[in-house]
Short mmCIF file of C-alpha atoms and ligand atoms in Angstrom, two decimals:
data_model
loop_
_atom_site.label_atom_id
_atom_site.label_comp_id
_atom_site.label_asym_id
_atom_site.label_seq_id
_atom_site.Cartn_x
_atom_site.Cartn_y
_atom_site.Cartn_z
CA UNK E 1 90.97 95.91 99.90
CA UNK E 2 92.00 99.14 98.36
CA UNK E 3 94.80 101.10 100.24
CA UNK E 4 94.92 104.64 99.86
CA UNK E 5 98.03 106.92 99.92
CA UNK E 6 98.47 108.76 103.07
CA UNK E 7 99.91 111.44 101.15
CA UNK E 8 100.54 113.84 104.01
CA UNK E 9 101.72 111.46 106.30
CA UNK E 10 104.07 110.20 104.11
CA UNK E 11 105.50 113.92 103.55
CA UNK E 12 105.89 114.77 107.10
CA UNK E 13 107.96 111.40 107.13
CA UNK E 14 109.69 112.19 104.13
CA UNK E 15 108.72 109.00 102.50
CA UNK E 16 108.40 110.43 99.10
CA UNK E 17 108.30 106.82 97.31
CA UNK E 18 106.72 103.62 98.18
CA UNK E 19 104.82 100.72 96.58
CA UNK E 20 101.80 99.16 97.43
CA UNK E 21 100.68 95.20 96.20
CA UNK E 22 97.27 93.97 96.82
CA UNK E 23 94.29 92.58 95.17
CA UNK E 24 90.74 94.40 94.81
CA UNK E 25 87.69 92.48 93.21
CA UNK E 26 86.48 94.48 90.25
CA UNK E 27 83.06 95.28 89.01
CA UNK E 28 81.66 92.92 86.93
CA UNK E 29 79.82 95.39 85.45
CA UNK E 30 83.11 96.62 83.62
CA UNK E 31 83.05 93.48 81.14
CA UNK E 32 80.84 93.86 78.26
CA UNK E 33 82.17 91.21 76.36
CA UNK E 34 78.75 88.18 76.69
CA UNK E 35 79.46 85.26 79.14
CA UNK E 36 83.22 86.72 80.35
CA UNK E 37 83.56 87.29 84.21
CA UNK E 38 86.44 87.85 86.16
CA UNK E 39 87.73 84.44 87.19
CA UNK E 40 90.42 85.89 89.48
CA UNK E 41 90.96 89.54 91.96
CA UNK E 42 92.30 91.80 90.16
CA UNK E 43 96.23 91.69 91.24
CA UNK E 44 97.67 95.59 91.65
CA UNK E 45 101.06 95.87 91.83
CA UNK E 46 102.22 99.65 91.87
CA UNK E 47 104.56 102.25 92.86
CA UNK E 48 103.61 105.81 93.81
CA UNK E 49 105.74 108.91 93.55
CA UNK E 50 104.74 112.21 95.83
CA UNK E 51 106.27 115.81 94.33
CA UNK E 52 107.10 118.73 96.20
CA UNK E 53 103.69 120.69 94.55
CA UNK E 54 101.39 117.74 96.09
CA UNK E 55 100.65 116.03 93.49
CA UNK E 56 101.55 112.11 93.45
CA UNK E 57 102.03 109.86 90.36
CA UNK E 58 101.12 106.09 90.53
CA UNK E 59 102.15 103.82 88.06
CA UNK E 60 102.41 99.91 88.04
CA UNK E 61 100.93 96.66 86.76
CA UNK E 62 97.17 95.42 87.11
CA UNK E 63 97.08 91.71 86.18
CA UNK E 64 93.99 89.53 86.24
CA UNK E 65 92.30 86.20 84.47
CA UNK E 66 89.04 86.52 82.32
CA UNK E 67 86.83 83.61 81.53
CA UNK E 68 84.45 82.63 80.08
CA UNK E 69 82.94 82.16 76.51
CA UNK E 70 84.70 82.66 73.12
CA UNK E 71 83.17 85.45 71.74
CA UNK E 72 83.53 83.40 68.18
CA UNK E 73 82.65 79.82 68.83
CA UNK E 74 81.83 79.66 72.15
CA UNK E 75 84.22 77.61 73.30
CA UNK E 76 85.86 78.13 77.10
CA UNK E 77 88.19 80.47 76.98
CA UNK E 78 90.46 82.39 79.35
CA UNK E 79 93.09 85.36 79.04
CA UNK E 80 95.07 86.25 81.24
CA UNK E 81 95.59 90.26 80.79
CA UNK E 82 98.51 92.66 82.20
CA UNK E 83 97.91 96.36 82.13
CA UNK E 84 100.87 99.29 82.59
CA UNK E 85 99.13 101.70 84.55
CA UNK E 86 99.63 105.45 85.17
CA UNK E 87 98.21 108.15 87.19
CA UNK E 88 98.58 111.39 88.43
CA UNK E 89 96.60 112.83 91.98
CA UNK E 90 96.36 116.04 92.40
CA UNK E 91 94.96 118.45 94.75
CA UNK E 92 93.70 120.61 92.17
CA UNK E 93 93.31 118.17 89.18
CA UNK E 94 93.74 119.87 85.58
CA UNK E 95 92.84 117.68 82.51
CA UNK E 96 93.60 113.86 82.64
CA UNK E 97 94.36 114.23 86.89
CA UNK E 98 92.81 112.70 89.51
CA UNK E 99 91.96 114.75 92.51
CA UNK E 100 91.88 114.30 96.24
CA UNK E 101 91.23 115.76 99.36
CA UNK E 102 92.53 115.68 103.16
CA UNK E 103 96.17 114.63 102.37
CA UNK E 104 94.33 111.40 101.24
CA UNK E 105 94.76 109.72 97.78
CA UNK E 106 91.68 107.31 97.21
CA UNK E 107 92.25 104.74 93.84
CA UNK E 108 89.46 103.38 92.97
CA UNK E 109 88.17 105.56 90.56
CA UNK E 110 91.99 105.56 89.01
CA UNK E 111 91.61 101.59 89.16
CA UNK E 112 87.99 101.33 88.00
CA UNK E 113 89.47 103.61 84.59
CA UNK E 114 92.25 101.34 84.03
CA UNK E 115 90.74 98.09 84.33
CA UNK E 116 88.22 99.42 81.87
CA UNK E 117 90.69 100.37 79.83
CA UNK E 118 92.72 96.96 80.44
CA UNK E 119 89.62 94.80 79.16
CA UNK E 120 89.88 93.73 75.79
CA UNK E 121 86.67 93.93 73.42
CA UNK E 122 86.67 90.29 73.70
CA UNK E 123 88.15 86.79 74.66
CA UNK E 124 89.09 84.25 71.78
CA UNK E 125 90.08 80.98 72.77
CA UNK E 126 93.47 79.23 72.08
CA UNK E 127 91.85 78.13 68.71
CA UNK E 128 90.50 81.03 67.52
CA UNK E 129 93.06 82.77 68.73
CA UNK E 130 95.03 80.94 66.23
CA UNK E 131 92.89 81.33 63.46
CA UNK E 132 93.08 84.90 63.37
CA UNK E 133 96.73 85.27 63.69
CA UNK E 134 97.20 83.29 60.63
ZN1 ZN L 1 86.75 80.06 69.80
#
């Protein structure tokens, strides 16, 4: 489940900070790395800021375990991957900003972006993993 930031509720309360932790399945769709799925919800751990003009920054961790096939010798693999991520709501985006309506931030496009952006182009496994690094 996805929360979304009451963002005028929490300004008539003054609650200008806050964090929010839960877990939200993502797409498979997302990966397009052959025979990796998602072997865990992604994890969302993240902190949201509201400013006086409206708009609302969110940044925090998104944490979840891929697995599947190494892209090299398919082998089993997993990875467990941690993404910083950042960003800004606004009522009337400009450039890189999200947008939202009726006091209401919604973040799954914002979380759909960064776990796309979170997914590596593929998954090694410990061995190959290795091998490269050498
Ligand atoms: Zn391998």
């Amino acid at each position: 489940m996805v929360p979304r930031i009451d963002v005028r509720n929490a300004v008539a309360r003054k609650n200008f900070t806050g964090g929010l932790d839960f877990s939200f399945d993502a797409e498979e769709g997302l990966i397009d790395i052959p025979y990796v799925e998602f072997a865990s919800p992604v994890k969302a751990s993240l902190h949201y800021e509201i400013f006086s003009d409206g708009k609302a920054e969110v940044t925090g961790t998104l944490s979840f375990l891929l697995k599947g096939l190494c892209s090299r010798c398919l082998a089993e693999a997993e990875k467990e991957t941690v993404y910083e991520a950042e960003g800004v709501f606004s009522p009337s985006p400009k450039d890189e900003e999200y947008g939202y309506s009726n006091g209401t931030v919604d973040l799954r496009e914002f979380l759909r972006d960064s776990v796309l952006f979170a997914l590596p182009s593929r998954l090694l496994c410990r061995h190959c993993a290795e091998d490269e690094s050498e």
